[in-house]
Amino acid sequence: MASVSLYFIRHGIAAERGTYANDAERPLTDEGRKKTRQVAKRLHELGLRFDLLITSPLVRAEQTAAIFQATAHDTAKYDLPVQVSEFLAPDRNFTDWFDRFQQNLKQQSGDLAVGLIGHEPDLSAWAEILVWGEVRSVLVLKKAGVIGLSLPEQDSPIGNSLLFLLIPPKLLI
Amino acid sequence: MASVSLYFIRHGIAAERGTYANDAERPLTDEGRKKTRQVAKRLHELGLRFDLLITSPLVRAEQTAAIFQATAHDTAKYDLPVQVSEFLAPDRNFTDWFDRFQQNLKQQSGDLAVGLIGHEPDLSAWAEILVWGEVRSVLVLKKAGVIGLSLPEQDSPIGNSLLFLLIPPKLLI
C-alpha cells in the first residue's frame, strides 16, 4: 500500500445557511473565493503537492476543489485530478467512506498526498477517529482551514495516524 | 481567570547532540537561527501577538526565545517579556509546571497569549495532556514548529483544551 498523507480541507466561506432553498447549492461568497484562492496559492507556493483531490458534491465544496485545481495549474504547473464522492457529503458515515478509500489505496504504491474537501463537523471528527480512534471534538477546523494526517504503512490507520498539520487560513494569507 | 491561548514552540535546529560536553549548552546552528527568525517574523506579520514568553533555561531554547523577542520588537513594535523557567527544561513533570502556571494565571484577567519554548517529546506530550487528558504521541512537532491550544475558561484545562494550530516551520517560511 502507498504511504499516505491525508489533507482534510474545509470548504471556504459560503452564502449563509437558509439563503438557498437547497442547502447543497449554497456557493462560496466573493470573500470565500478570495480567501480560498489565497490559501491554495500559499500552500502550493510552499511546496505542497496533491496527487488527488476528492470533494463533497455540494456546490461550496466543489467550488473549493476547483480553486485548488486551478491554483495547482497556475501556481505549481501541474494537473490535479478532482473526484467527486457522495461519501464526503455532510453527515455521512466515516466507515463507509474510509473502507472505500482504503480499497482504492490498495492499488497504489509510493507516496500519495490526497486532499479531501468537505464539511464540519465531519472532517475534524474523521481526523480524530484516524488519530485517536474516537471523536473528541477538540480540533478547531476553520473554513478553508487544513488538517494534515500521516497514515501508518502497516497498522490500521484508525487510532494510529499522526497529526502533523492544523492550520487556520489566517496563517496562510 | 484569564482566557488563555498557549503556544508551544519547539526550539530551532541546534548543534548535534554529543558535540557539546554539556547538552544544555548546545546552541542553535546558523540554519536554526535563520529558520527560527523566519518563523517568528512570519507569525508576527500574520498578527500573532504574545503577552509573555516562558522558556526552558537551555541555551537552544533561550536563543529561540531571544529571536522571538527581537522579532516582536523589530517586526511588530512591541516589547515581549521573556521569563526563564526550570520547569520547561527537558524531562520535567507536566503537573509541576502546570500547577505553577495556573497559580500565576489566577492573577491575570482578559485574553492572554503565552508562548512556551521548550523541548520534545515534552511539549507535544503536554499539549496532548491538555487536549486529551493523556499522552498519545500522535502530534508531530518539528523544530521551530508551533502548537496552539485554547484553554477553557471554566473547566479544568486538562482534557478540555482545544487544538487550533499545529504548524511545521516549512509552512511559515
Coordinates of C-alpha atoms in Angstrom, one line a residue:
Chain A
M1 CA 0.0 0.0 0.0
A2 CA 1.0 3.6 -0.6
S3 CA 2.5 5.8 2.1
V4 CA -0.4 8.2 2.5
S5 CA -0.7 11.8 3.6
L6 CA -4.3 13.0 4.0
Y7 CA -5.3 16.6 3.9
F8 CA -8.7 17.5 5.2
I9 CA -9.7 20.8 3.7
R10 CA -12.9 22.5 4.8
H11 CA -14.7 24.4 2.1
G12 CA -14.4 28.2 2.1
I13 CA -16.9 30.8 3.4
A14 CA -20.2 30.2 1.7
A15 CA -23.6 32.0 1.5
E16 CA -25.4 32.0 4.8
R17 CA -27.4 28.9 5.7
G18 CA -31.0 29.5 4.8
T19 CA -30.4 31.8 1.8
Y20 CA -30.8 28.9 -0.6
A21 CA -33.8 26.6 -0.7
N22 CA -31.4 23.7 -1.4
D23 CA -28.6 23.9 1.1
A24 CA -26.4 21.8 -1.3
E25 CA -26.4 24.7 -3.7
R26 CA -25.0 27.4 -1.4
P27 CA -22.0 28.8 -3.3
L28 CA -18.8 30.4 -1.9
T29 CA -19.1 34.1 -1.3
D30 CA -16.7 36.6 -3.0
E31 CA -14.7 36.7 0.2
G32 CA -14.8 32.9 0.4
R33 CA -13.5 32.5 -3.1
K34 CA -10.7 35.1 -2.5
K35 CA -9.5 33.6 0.8
T36 CA -9.7 30.0 -0.6
R37 CA -7.6 31.1 -3.5
Q38 CA -5.1 32.7 -1.2
V39 CA -4.9 29.6 0.9
A40 CA -4.5 27.3 -2.1
K41 CA -1.9 29.6 -3.7
R42 CA 0.1 29.8 -0.5
L43 CA 0.1 26.1 0.1
H44 CA 1.3 25.5 -3.4
E45 CA 4.0 28.2 -3.1
L46 CA 5.2 26.4 0.0
G47 CA 5.6 23.2 -2.0
L48 CA 2.6 21.2 -1.0
R49 CA 1.5 18.9 -3.9
F50 CA -1.6 16.8 -4.1
D51 CA -1.9 13.7 -6.2
L52 CA -5.6 13.8 -6.0
L53 CA -8.5 15.8 -4.6
I54 CA -11.7 14.2 -3.6
T55 CA -14.6 16.5 -2.9
S56 CA -18.1 16.5 -1.5
P57 CA -20.7 17.0 -4.2
L58 CA -22.0 20.2 -2.6
V59 CA -21.5 23.4 -4.6
R60 CA -19.4 25.1 -1.9
A61 CA -17.1 22.1 -1.7
E62 CA -16.8 21.6 -5.5
Q63 CA -16.0 25.3 -5.9
T64 CA -13.3 24.9 -3.3
A65 CA -11.9 21.9 -5.2
A66 CA -12.0 23.9 -8.5
I67 CA -10.0 26.7 -6.9
F68 CA -7.3 24.2 -5.6
Q69 CA -7.2 22.6 -9.1
A70 CA -6.8 26.0 -10.9
T71 CA -4.1 27.1 -8.4
A72 CA -2.2 23.8 -8.9
H73 CA -2.2 24.6 -12.6
D74 CA -1.4 28.3 -12.4
T75 CA 1.0 28.4 -9.5
A76 CA 2.6 25.0 -9.5
K77 CA 2.1 24.0 -13.1
Y78 CA 0.6 20.5 -12.6
D79 CA -2.7 18.9 -13.4
L80 CA -4.5 18.0 -10.2
P81 CA -7.3 15.4 -10.7
V82 CA -10.5 16.0 -8.8
Q83 CA -13.0 13.3 -8.0
V84 CA -16.5 13.9 -6.5
S85 CA -17.6 11.5 -3.8
E86 CA -21.1 11.2 -2.2
F87 CA -19.3 9.8 0.8
L88 CA -17.9 13.3 1.6
A89 CA -21.4 15.0 1.7
P90 CA -22.4 16.2 5.2
D91 CA -23.4 13.6 7.8
R92 CA -22.1 10.6 6.1
N93 CA -20.6 7.7 8.0
F94 CA -16.8 7.5 8.5
T95 CA -16.6 3.8 8.0
D96 CA -18.4 3.8 4.7
W97 CA -16.1 6.4 3.3
F98 CA -12.9 5.1 4.7
D99 CA -13.5 1.4 3.7
R100 CA -14.0 2.6 0.1
F101 CA -11.0 4.8 0.3
Q102 CA -8.7 2.1 1.6
Q103 CA -9.9 -0.3 -1.1
N104 CA -8.8 2.3 -3.7
L105 CA -5.4 2.7 -1.9
K106 CA -4.6 -0.9 -2.3
Q107 CA -4.0 -0.3 -6.0
Q108 CA -1.5 2.5 -5.2
S109 CA 2.1 2.4 -4.3
G110 CA 4.7 5.1 -3.3
D111 CA 4.0 8.3 -1.6
L112 CA 0.5 9.7 -2.0
A113 CA -0.9 13.0 -0.9
V114 CA -4.7 13.2 -1.1
G115 CA -6.8 16.3 -0.3
L116 CA -10.4 15.7 0.9
I117 CA -12.7 18.6 0.6
G118 CA -15.8 18.5 2.8
H119 CA -17.7 19.8 5.8
E120 CA -17.7 20.2 9.5
P121 CA -18.1 18.7 12.0
D122 CA -17.4 15.6 9.8
L123 CA -13.8 16.4 8.7
S124 CA -12.4 17.1 12.2
A125 CA -14.3 14.1 13.6
W126 CA -12.8 11.8 10.9
A127 CA -9.4 13.2 11.6
E128 CA -9.9 12.4 15.3
I129 CA -11.0 8.9 14.5
L130 CA -7.8 8.3 12.5
V131 CA -5.6 9.9 15.1
W132 CA -7.3 8.8 18.4
G133 CA -9.7 6.1 17.4
E134 CA -12.7 8.2 18.6
V135 CA -14.3 11.6 18.2
R136 CA -13.3 14.0 20.9
S137 CA -14.4 17.3 19.3
V138 CA -11.2 19.0 20.2
L139 CA -9.8 20.0 16.8
V140 CA -10.8 23.5 15.5
L141 CA -11.1 23.5 11.7
K142 CA -11.9 26.9 10.2
K143 CA -13.4 27.4 6.8
A144 CA -10.6 27.0 4.2
G145 CA -8.5 25.5 7.0
V146 CA -6.4 22.4 6.6
I147 CA -5.7 19.3 8.8
G148 CA -2.8 17.1 7.7
L149 CA -2.5 13.4 8.7
S150 CA 0.1 10.8 8.1
L151 CA -1.3 7.3 7.8
P152 CA 0.8 4.4 9.1
E153 CA 2.0 2.0 6.4
Q154 CA 1.5 -1.2 8.4
D155 CA -1.1 -0.9 11.2
S156 CA -4.7 0.1 10.8
P157 CA -4.9 3.9 10.2
I158 CA -7.7 4.1 12.8
G159 CA -6.2 5.3 16.0
N160 CA -2.7 5.1 14.5
S161 CA -2.4 8.1 12.3
L162 CA -0.2 11.1 13.1
L163 CA -1.4 14.7 13.1
F164 CA 1.3 16.9 11.5
L165 CA -0.7 19.9 10.4
L166 CA -3.7 22.0 11.6
I167 CA -3.8 25.5 10.2
P168 CA -6.4 28.2 10.0
P169 CA -6.5 30.3 6.8
K170 CA -5.4 33.4 8.6
L171 CA -1.9 31.9 9.0
L172 CA -1.7 31.2 5.2
I173 CA -3.0 34.6 3.9
Chain B
M1 CA -9.1 33.8 35.4
A2 CA -7.8 34.9 32.0
S3 CA -8.9 33.4 28.7
V4 CA -5.7 31.7 27.7
S5 CA -4.1 30.7 24.4
L6 CA -1.0 28.6 24.8
Y7 CA 1.6 28.3 22.1
F8 CA 4.1 25.5 22.5
I9 CA 7.1 26.4 20.4
R10 CA 9.9 23.9 19.9
H11 CA 13.4 25.4 19.9
G12 CA 15.1 25.7 16.4
I13 CA 17.7 23.5 14.9
A14 CA 20.7 23.1 17.3
A15 CA 24.2 21.7 17.2
E16 CA 24.2 17.9 17.0
R17 CA 23.7 16.0 20.3
G18 CA 27.2 15.0 21.5
T19 CA 29.1 17.9 20.1
Y20 CA 29.0 19.7 23.5
A21 CA 30.1 18.2 26.8
N22 CA 27.1 19.8 28.5
D23 CA 24.0 19.2 26.4
A24 CA 22.3 22.2 27.9
E25 CA 24.9 24.4 26.1
R26 CA 24.2 23.3 22.6
P27 CA 23.4 26.5 20.6
L28 CA 21.2 27.0 17.5
T29 CA 23.1 26.5 14.3
D30 CA 23.2 29.2 11.7
E31 CA 20.4 27.5 9.8
G32 CA 18.5 27.1 13.1
R33 CA 18.8 30.8 13.8
K34 CA 17.8 31.7 10.3
K35 CA 14.7 29.5 10.2
T36 CA 13.6 30.4 13.7
R37 CA 13.9 34.1 12.7
Q38 CA 11.8 33.5 9.6
V39 CA 9.1 31.6 11.6
A40 CA 8.9 34.3 14.3
K41 CA 8.8 37.1 11.7
R42 CA 6.1 35.4 9.7
L43 CA 3.9 34.7 12.8
H44 CA 4.2 38.3 13.8
E45 CA 3.5 39.6 10.3
L46 CA 0.3 37.4 10.4
G47 CA -0.8 39.2 13.5
L48 CA 0.1 36.8 16.3
R49 CA 1.0 38.6 19.5
F50 CA 2.3 37.1 22.7
D51 CA 1.8 38.7 26.1
L52 CA 4.6 36.6 27.5
L53 CA 7.2 34.0 26.6
I54 CA 8.4 31.4 29.0
T55 CA 11.5 29.5 28.0
S56 CA 13.4 26.5 29.1
P57 CA 16.8 27.5 30.5
L58 CA 18.8 25.5 27.9
V59 CA 20.8 27.6 25.5
R60 CA 19.0 26.5 22.4
A61 CA 15.6 27.4 23.9
E62 CA 16.8 30.7 25.3
Q63 CA 18.2 31.6 21.9
T64 CA 14.9 30.8 20.3
A65 CA 13.1 33.0 22.9
A66 CA 15.5 35.8 22.2
I67 CA 14.8 35.6 18.5
F68 CA 11.0 35.8 19.1
Q69 CA 11.6 38.7 21.4
A70 CA 13.7 40.6 18.9
T71 CA 11.2 39.9 16.1
A72 CA 8.4 41.2 18.3
H73 CA 10.3 44.4 18.7
D74 CA 11.5 44.8 15.1
T75 CA 8.5 43.5 13.2
A76 CA 5.6 44.2 15.4
K77 CA 6.9 47.0 17.5
Y78 CA 6.1 45.8 21.0
D79 CA 8.1 44.7 24.0
L80 CA 7.7 41.0 24.6
P81 CA 8.7 39.9 28.1
V82 CA 10.7 36.6 28.5
Q83 CA 10.8 34.5 31.6
V84 CA 13.1 31.5 32.1
S85 CA 11.6 28.5 33.9
E86 CA 13.4 25.4 35.1
F87 CA 10.1 23.6 34.7
L88 CA 10.5 23.8 30.9
A89 CA 13.8 22.0 30.9
P90 CA 13.7 18.5 29.3
D91 CA 12.1 15.6 31.2
R92 CA 10.3 17.7 33.7
N93 CA 6.9 16.8 35.1
F94 CA 3.8 18.3 33.5
T95 CA 1.9 18.7 36.7
D96 CA 4.7 20.6 38.5
W97 CA 4.9 23.0 35.6
F98 CA 1.2 23.4 35.0
D99 CA 0.2 23.8 38.7
R100 CA 2.7 26.7 38.9
F101 CA 1.5 28.1 35.7
Q102 CA -2.1 28.1 36.8
Q103 CA -1.3 29.7 40.1
N104 CA 0.2 32.6 38.1
L105 CA -2.8 32.8 35.8
K106 CA -5.1 33.4 38.7
Q107 CA -3.7 36.9 39.0
Q108 CA -4.5 37.6 35.3
S109 CA -7.7 38.6 33.5
G110 CA -8.7 39.3 29.9
D111 CA -7.2 37.5 27.0
L112 CA -3.7 36.1 27.4
A113 CA -1.4 34.6 24.8
V114 CA 1.5 32.8 26.3
G115 CA 4.4 31.2 24.3
L116 CA 6.2 28.3 25.9
I117 CA 9.6 27.4 24.4
G118 CA 11.0 24.0 25.2
H119 CA 11.8 20.5 24.1
E120 CA 10.4 17.4 22.6
P121 CA 8.8 15.0 23.4
D122 CA 7.7 17.1 26.4
L123 CA 5.9 19.9 24.6
S124 CA 3.7 17.7 22.4
A125 CA 3.0 15.4 25.3
W126 CA 1.9 18.3 27.4
A127 CA -0.3 19.6 24.6
E128 CA -1.8 16.1 24.4
I129 CA -2.5 16.0 28.2
L130 CA -4.3 19.4 27.9
V131 CA -6.3 18.3 24.9
W132 CA -7.0 14.6 25.6
G133 CA -6.0 14.2 29.2
E134 CA -3.3 11.7 28.3
V135 CA -0.2 11.3 26.2
R136 CA -0.8 9.6 22.9
S137 CA 2.3 10.6 21.0
V138 CA 0.3 11.5 17.9
L139 CA 1.3 15.1 17.4
V140 CA 4.3 15.8 15.2
L141 CA 6.1 19.0 16.4
K142 CA 9.1 19.9 14.3
K143 CA 12.0 22.1 15.4
A144 CA 10.7 25.8 15.3
G145 CA 7.2 24.3 14.9
V146 CA 4.3 25.7 16.9
I147 CA 1.2 24.1 18.6
G148 CA -1.7 26.4 19.6
L149 CA -4.1 25.5 22.3
S150 CA -7.1 27.3 23.7
L151 CA -7.8 26.7 27.4
P152 CA -11.3 26.6 28.7
E153 CA -12.3 29.4 31.0
Q154 CA -14.3 27.3 33.4
D155 CA -13.4 23.6 33.4
S156 CA -10.1 22.1 34.2
P157 CA -7.8 22.7 31.2
I158 CA -6.6 19.0 31.4
G159 CA -8.5 17.1 28.8
N160 CA -10.7 20.1 28.0
S161 CA -8.4 22.3 25.9
L162 CA -8.9 22.8 22.1
L163 CA -6.2 22.4 19.5
F164 CA -6.4 25.2 16.9
L165 CA -2.9 25.2 15.5
L166 CA -0.1 22.7 14.6
I167 CA 2.3 24.1 12.1
P168 CA 5.7 23.0 10.8
P169 CA 8.2 25.7 10.0
K170 CA 8.2 24.9 6.4
L171 CA 4.7 26.3 6.1
L172 CA 5.8 29.6 7.7
I173 CA 8.9 30.2 5.7

